[in-house]
PDB file of N, CA and C in Angstrom:
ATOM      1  N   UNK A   1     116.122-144.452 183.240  1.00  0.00           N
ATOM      2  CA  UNK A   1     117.048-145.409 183.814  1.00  0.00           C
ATOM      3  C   UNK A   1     117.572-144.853 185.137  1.00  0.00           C
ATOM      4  N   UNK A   2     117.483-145.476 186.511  1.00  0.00           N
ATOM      5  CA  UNK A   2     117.608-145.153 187.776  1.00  0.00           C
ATOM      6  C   UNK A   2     119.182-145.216 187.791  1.00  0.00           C
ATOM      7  N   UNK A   3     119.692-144.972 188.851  1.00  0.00           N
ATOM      8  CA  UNK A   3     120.889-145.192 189.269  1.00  0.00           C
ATOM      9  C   UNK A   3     121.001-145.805 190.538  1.00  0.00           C
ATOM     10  N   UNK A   4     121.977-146.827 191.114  1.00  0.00           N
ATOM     11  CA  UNK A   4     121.859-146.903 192.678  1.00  0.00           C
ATOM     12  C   UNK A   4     123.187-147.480 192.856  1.00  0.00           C
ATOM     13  N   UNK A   5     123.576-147.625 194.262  1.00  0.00           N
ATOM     14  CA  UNK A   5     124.752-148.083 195.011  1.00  0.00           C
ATOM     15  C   UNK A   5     124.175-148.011 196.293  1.00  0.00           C
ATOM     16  N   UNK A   6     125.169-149.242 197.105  1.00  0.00           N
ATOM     17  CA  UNK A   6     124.691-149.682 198.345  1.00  0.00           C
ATOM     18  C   UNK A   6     126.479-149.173 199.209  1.00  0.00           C
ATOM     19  N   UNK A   7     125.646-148.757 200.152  1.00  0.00           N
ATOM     20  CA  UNK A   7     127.312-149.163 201.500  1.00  0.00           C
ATOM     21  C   UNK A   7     126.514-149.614 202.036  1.00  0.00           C
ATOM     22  N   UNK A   8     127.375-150.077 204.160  1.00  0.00           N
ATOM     23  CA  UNK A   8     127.011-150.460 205.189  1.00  0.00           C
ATOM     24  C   UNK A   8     127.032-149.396 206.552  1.00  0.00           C
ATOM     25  N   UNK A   9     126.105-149.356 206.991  1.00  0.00           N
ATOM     26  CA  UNK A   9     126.345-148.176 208.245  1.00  0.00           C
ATOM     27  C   UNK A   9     125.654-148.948 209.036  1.00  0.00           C
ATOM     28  N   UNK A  10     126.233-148.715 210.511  1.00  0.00           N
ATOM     29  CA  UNK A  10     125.461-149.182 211.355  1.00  0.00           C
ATOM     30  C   UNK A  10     124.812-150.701 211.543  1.00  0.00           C
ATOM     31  N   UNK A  11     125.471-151.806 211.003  1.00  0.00           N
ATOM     32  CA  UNK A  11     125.614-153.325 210.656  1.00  0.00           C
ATOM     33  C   UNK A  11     124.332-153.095 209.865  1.00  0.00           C
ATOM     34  N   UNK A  12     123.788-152.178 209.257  1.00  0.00           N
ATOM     35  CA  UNK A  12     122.670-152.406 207.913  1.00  0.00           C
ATOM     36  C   UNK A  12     123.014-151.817 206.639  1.00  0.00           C
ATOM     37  N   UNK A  13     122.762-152.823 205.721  1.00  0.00           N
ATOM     38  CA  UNK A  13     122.518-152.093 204.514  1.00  0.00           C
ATOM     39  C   UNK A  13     121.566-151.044 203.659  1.00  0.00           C
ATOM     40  N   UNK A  14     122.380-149.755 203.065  1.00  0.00           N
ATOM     41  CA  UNK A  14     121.272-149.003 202.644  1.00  0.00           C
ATOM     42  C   UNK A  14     121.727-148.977 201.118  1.00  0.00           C
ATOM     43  N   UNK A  15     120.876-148.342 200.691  1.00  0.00           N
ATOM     44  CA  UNK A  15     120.312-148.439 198.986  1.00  0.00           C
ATOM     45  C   UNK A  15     120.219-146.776 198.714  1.00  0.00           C
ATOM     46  N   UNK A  16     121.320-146.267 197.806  1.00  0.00           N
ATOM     47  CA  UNK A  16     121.113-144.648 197.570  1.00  0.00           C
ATOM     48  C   UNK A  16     120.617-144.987 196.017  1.00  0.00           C
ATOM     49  N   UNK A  17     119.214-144.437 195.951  1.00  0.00           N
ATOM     50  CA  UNK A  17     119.142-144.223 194.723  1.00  0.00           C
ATOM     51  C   UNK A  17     118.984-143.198 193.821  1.00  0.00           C
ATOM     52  N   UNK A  18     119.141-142.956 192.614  1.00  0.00           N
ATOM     53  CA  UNK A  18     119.041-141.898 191.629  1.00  0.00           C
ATOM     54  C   UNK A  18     117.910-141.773 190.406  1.00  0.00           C
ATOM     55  N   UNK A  19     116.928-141.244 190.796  1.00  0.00           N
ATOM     56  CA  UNK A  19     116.297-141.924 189.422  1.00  0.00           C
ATOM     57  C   UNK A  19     115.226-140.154 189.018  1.00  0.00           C
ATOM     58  N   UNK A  20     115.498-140.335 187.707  1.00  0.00           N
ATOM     59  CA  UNK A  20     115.231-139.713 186.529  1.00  0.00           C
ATOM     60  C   UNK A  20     113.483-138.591 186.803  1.00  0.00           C
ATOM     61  N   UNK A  21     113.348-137.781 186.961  1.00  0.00           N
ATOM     62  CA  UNK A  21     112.581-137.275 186.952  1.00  0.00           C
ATOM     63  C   UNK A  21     111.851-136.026 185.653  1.00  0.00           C
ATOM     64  N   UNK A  22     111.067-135.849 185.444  1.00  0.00           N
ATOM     65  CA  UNK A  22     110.995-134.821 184.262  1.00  0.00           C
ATOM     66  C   UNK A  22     111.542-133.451 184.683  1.00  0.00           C
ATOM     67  N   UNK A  23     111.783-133.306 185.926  1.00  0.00           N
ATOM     68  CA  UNK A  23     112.689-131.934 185.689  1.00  0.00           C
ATOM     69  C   UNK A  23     113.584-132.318 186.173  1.00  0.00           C
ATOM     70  N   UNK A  24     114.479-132.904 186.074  1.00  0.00           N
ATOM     71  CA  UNK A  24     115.962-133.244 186.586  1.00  0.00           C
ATOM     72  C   UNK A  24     116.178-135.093 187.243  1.00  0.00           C
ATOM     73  N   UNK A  25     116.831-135.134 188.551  1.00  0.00           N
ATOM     74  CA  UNK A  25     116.662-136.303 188.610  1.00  0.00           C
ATOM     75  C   UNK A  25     116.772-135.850 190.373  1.00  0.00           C
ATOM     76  N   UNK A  26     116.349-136.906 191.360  1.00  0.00           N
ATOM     77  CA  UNK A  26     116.294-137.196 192.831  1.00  0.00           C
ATOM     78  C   UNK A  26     116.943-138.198 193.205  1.00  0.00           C
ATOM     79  N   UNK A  27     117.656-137.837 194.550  1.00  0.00           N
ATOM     80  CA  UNK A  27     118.226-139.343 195.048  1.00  0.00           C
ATOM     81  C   UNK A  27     117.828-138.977 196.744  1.00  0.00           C
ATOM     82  N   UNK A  28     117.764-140.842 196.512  1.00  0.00           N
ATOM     83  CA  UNK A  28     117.557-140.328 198.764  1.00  0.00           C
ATOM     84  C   UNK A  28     117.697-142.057 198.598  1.00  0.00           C
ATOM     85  N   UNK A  29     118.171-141.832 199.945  1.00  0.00           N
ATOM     86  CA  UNK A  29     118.733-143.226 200.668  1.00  0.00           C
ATOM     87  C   UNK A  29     117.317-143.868 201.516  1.00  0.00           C
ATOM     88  N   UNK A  30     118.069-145.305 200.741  1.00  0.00           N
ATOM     89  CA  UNK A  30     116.980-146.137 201.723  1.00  0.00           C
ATOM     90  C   UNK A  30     117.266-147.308 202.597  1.00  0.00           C
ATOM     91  N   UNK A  31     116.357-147.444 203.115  1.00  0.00           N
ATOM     92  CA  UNK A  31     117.409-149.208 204.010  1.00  0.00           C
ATOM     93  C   UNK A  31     115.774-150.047 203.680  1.00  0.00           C
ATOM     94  N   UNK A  32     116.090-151.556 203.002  1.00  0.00           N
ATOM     95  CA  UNK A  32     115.240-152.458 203.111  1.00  0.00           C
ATOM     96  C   UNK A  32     113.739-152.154 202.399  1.00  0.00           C
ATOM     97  N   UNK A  33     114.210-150.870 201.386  1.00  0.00           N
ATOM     98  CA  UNK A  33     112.750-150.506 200.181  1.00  0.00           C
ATOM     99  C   UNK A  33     112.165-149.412 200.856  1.00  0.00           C
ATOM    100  N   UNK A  34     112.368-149.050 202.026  1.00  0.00           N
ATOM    101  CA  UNK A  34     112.131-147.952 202.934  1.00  0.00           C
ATOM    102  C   UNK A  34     112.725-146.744 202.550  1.00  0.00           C
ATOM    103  N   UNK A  35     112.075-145.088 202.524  1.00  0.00           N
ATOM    104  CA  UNK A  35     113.576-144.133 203.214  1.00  0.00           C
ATOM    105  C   UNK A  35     113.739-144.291 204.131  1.00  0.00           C
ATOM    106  N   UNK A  36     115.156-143.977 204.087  1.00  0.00           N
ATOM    107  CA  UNK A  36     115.929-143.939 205.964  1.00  0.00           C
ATOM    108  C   UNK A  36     115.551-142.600 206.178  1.00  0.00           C
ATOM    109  N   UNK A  37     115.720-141.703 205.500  1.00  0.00           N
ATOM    110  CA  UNK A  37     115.248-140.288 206.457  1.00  0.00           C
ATOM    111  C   UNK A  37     114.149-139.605 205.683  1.00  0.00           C
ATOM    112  N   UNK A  38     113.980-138.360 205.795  1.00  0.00           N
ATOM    113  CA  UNK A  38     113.623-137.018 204.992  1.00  0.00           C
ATOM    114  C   UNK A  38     113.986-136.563 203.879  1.00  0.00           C
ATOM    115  N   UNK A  39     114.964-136.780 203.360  1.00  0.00           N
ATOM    116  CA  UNK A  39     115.924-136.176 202.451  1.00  0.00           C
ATOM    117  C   UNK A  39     115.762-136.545 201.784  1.00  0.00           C
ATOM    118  N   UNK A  40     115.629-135.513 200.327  1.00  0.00           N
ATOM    119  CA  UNK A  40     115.617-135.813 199.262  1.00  0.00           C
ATOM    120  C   UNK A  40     116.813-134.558 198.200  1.00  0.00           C
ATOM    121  N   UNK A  41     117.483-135.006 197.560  1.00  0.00           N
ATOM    122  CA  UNK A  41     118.966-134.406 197.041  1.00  0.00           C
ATOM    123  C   UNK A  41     118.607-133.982 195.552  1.00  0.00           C
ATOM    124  N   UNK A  42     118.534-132.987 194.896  1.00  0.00           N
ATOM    125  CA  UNK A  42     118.100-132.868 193.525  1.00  0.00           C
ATOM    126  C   UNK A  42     119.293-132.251 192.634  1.00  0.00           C
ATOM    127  N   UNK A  43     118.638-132.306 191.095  1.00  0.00           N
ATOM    128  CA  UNK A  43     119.160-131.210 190.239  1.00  0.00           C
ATOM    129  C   UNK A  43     118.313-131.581 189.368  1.00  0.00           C
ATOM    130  N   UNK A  44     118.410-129.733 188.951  1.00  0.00           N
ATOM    131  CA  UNK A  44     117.402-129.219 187.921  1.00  0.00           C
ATOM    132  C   UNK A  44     118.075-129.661 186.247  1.00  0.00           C
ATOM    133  N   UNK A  45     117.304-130.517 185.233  1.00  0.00           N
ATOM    134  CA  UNK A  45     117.853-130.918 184.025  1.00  0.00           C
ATOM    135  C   UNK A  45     118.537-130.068 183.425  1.00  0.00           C
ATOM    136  N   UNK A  46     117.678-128.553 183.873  1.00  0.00           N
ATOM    137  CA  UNK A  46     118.588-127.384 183.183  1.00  0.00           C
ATOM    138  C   UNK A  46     120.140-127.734 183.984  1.00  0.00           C
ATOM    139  N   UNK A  47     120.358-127.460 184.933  1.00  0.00           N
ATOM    140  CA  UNK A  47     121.585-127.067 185.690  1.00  0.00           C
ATOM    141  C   UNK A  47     122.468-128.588 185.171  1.00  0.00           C
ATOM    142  N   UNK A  48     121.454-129.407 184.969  1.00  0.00           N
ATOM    143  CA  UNK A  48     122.729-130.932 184.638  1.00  0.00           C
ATOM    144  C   UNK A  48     122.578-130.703 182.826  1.00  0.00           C
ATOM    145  N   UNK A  49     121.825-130.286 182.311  1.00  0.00           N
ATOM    146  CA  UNK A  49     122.298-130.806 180.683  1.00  0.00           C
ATOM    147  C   UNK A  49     123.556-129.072 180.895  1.00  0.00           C
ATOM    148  N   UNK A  50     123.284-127.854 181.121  1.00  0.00           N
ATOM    149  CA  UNK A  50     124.110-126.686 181.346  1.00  0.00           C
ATOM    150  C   UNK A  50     125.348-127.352 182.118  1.00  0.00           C
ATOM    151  N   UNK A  51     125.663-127.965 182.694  1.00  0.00           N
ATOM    152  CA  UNK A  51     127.016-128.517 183.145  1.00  0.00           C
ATOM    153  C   UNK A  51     127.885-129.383 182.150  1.00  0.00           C
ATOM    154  N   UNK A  52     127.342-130.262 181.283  1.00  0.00           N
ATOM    155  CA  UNK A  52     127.682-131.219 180.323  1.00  0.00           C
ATOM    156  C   UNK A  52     127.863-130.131 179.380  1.00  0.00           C
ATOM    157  N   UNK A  53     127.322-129.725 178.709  1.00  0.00           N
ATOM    158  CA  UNK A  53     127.614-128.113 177.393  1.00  0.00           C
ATOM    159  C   UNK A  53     129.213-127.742 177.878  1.00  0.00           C
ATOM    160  N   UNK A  54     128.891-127.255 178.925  1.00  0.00           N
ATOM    161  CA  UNK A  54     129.682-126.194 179.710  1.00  0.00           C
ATOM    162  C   UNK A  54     131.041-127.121 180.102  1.00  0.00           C
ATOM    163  N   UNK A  55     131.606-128.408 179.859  1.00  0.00           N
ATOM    164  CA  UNK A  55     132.408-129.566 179.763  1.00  0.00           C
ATOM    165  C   UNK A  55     132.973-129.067 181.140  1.00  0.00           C
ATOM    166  N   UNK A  56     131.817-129.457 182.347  1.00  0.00           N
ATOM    167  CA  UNK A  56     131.688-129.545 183.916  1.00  0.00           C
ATOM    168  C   UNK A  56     132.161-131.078 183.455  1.00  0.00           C
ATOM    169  N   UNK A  57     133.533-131.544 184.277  1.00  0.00           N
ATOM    170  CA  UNK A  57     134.055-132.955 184.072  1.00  0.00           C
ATOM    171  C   UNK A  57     133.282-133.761 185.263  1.00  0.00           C
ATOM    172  N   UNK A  58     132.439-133.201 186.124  1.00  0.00           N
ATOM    173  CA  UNK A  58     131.817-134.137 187.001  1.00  0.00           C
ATOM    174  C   UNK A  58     130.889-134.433 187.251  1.00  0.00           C
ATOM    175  N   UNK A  59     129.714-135.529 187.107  1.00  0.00           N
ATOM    176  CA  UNK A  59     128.635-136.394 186.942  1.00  0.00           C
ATOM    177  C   UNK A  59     127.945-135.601 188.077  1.00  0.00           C
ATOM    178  N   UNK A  60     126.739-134.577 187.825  1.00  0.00           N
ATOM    179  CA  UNK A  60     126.291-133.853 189.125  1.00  0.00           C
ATOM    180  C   UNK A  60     125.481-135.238 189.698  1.00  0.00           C
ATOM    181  N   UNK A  61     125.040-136.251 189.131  1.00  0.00           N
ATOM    182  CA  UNK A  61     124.248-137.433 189.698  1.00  0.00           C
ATOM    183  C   UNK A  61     124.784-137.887 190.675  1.00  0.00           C
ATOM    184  N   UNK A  62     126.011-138.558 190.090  1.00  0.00           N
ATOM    185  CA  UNK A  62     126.948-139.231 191.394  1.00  0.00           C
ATOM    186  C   UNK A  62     127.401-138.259 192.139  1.00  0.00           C
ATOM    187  N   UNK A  63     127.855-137.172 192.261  1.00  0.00           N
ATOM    188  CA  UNK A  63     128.150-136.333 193.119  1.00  0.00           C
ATOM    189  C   UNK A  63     127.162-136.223 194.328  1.00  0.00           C
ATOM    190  N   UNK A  64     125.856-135.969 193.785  1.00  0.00           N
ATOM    191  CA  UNK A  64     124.758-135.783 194.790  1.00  0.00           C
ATOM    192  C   UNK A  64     124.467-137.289 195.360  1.00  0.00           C
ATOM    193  N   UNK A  65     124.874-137.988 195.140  1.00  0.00           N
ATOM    194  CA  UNK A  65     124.588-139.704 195.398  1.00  0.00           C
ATOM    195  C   UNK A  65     125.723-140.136 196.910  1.00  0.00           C
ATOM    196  N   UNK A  66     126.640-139.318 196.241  1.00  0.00           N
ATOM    197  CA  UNK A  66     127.937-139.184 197.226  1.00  0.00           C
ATOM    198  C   UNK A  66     127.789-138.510 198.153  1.00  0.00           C
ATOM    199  N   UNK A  67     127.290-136.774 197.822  1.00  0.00           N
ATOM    200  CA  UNK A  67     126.773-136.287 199.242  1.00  0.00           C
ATOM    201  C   UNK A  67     125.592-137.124 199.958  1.00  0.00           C
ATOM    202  N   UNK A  68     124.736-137.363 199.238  1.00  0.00           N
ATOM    203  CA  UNK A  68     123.551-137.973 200.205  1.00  0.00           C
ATOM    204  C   UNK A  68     124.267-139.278 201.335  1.00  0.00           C
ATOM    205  N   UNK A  69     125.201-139.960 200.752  1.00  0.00           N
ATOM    206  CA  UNK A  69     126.009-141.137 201.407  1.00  0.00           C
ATOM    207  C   UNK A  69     126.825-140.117 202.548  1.00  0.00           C
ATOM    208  N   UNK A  70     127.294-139.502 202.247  1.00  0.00           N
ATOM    209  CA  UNK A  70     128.564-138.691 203.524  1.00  0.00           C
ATOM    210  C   UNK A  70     127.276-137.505 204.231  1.00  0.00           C
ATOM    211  N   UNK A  71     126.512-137.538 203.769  1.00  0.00           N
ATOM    212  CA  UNK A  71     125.379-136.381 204.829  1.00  0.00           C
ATOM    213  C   UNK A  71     125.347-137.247 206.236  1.00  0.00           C
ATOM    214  N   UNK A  72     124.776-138.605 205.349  1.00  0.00           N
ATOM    215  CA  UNK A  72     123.921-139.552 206.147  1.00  0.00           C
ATOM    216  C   UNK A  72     124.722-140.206 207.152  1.00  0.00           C
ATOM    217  N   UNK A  73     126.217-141.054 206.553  1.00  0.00           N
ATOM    218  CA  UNK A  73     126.845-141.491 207.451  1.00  0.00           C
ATOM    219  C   UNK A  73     127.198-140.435 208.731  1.00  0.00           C
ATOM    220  N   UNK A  74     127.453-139.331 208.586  1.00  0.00           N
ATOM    221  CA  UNK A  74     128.280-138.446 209.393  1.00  0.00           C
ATOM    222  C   UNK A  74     126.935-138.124 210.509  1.00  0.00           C
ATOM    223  N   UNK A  75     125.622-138.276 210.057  1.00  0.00           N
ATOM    224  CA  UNK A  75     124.577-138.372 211.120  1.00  0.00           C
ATOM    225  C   UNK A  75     124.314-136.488 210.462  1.00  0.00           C
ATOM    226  N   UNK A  76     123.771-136.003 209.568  1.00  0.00           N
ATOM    227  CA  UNK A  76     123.233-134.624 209.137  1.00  0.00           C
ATOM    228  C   UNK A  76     122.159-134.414 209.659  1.00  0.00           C
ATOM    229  N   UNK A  77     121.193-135.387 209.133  1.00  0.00           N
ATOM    230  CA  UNK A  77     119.352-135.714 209.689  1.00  0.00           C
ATOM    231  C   UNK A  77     119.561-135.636 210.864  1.00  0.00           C
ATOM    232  N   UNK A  78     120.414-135.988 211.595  1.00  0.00           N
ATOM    233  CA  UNK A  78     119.554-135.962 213.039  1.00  0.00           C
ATOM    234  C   UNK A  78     120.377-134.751 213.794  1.00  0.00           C
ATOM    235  N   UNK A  79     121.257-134.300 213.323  1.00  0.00           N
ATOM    236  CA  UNK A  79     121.922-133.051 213.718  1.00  0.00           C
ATOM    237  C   UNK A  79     120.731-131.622 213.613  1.00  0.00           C
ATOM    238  N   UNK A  80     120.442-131.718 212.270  1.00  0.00           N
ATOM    239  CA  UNK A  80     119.654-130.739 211.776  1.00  0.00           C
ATOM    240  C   UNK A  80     117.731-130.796 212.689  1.00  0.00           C
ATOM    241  N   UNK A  81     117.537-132.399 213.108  1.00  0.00           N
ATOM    242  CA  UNK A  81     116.288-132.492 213.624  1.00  0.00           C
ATOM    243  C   UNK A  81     116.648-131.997 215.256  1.00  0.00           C
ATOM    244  N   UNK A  82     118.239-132.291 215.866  1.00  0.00           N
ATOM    245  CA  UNK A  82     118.509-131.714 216.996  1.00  0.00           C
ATOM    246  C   UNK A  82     118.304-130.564 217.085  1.00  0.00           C
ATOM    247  N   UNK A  83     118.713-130.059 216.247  1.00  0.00           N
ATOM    248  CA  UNK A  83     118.944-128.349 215.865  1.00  0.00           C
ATOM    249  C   UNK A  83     117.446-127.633 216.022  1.00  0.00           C
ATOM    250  N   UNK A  84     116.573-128.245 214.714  1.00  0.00           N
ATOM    251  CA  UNK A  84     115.574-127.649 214.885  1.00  0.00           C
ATOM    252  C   UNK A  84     114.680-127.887 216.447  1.00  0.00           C
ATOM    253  N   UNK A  85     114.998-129.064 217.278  1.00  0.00           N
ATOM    254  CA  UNK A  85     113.908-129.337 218.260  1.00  0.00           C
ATOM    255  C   UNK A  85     115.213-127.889 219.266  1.00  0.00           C
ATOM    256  N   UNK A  86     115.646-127.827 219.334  1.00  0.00           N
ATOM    257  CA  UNK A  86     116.005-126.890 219.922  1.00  0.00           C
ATOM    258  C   UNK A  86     115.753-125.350 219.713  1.00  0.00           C
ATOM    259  N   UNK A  87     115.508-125.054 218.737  1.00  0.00           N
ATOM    260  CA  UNK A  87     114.970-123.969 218.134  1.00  0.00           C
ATOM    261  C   UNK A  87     113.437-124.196 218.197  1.00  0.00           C
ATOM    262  N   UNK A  88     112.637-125.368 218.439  1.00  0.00           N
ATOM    263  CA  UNK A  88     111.271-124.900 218.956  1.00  0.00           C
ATOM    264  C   UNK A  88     111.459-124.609 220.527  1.00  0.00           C
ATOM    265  N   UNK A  89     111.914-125.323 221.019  1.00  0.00           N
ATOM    266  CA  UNK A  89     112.079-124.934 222.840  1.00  0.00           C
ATOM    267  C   UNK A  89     112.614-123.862 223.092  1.00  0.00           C
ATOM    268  N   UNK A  90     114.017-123.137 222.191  1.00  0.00           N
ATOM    269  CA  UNK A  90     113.977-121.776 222.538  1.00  0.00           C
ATOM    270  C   UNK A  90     112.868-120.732 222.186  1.00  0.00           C
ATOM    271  N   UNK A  91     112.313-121.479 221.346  1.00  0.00           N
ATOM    272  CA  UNK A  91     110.609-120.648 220.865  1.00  0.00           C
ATOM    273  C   UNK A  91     109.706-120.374 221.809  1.00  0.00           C
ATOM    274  N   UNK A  92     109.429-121.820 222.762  1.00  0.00           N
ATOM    275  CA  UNK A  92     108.933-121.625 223.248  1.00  0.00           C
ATOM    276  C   UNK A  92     108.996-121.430 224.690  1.00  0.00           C
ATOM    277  N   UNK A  93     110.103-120.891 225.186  1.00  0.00           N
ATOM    278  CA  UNK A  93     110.337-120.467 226.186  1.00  0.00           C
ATOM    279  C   UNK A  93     110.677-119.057 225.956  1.00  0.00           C
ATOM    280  N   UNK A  94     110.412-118.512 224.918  1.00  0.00           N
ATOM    281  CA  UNK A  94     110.580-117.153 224.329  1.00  0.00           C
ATOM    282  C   UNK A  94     108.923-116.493 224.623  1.00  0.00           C
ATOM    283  N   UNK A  95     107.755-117.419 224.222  1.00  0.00           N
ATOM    284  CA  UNK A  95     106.195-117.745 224.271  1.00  0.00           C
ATOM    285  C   UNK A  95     105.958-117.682 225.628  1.00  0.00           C
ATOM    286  N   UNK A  96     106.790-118.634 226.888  1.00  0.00           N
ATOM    287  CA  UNK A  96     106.353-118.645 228.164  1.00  0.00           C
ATOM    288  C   UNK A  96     106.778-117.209 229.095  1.00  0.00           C
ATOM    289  N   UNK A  97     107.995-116.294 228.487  1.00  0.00           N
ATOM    290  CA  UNK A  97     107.750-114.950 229.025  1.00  0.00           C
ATOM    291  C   UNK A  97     107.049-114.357 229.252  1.00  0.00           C
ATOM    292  N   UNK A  98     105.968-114.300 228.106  1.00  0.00           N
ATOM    293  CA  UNK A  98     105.112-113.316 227.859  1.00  0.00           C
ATOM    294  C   UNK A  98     103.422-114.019 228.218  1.00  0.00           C
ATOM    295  N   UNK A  99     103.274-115.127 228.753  1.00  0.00           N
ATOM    296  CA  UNK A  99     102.298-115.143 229.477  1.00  0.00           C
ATOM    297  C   UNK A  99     101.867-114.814 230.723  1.00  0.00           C
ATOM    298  N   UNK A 100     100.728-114.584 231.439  1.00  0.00           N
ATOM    299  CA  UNK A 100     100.141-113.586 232.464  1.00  0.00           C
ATOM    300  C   UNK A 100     100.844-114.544 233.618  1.00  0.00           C
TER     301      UNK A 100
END
């Protein structure tokens, strides 16, 4: 049994869903049956049935459903794709020193 909830960002609607995997469960946001990004948010069944035992009072599902919603709105993906394209150009201007 999946899980999902919708907000609005950016005048579109997206779709975070949660759904059940044999080792734990995945969520990642989508817009229109699509992913919107890369991301995919997990937990291991061990670490979620070990939280419920362990009377952890908070749903690690929705929690991770919640981060994936506040990653996304706040713009994470494209911070982290800034980040990395900048870290190839300092690469490779690290590469253009050392040619003849």
């Amino acid at each position: 049994m999946h899980k999902a909830t919708t907000f609005e960002h950016g005048g579109k609607v997206y779709e975070v869903r949660a759904i059940p995997t044999l080792n734990g469960w995945k969520v990642r946001i989508f817009v229109e049956g699509i992913p919107a990004n890369g991301f995919t948010y997990s937990v291991d069944s061990e670490v979620y049935q070990d939280a419920a035992i362990d009377g952890v009072p908070e749903d690690l599902v929705a929690g991770l459903m919640e981060t994936a919603e506040r990653d996304f709105r706040r713009g994470l993906a494209q911070e982290l794709v800034a980040a990395e394209e900048v870290t190839d150009d300092d690469i490779a201007a690290e590469n253009d020193k050392f040619k003849p």
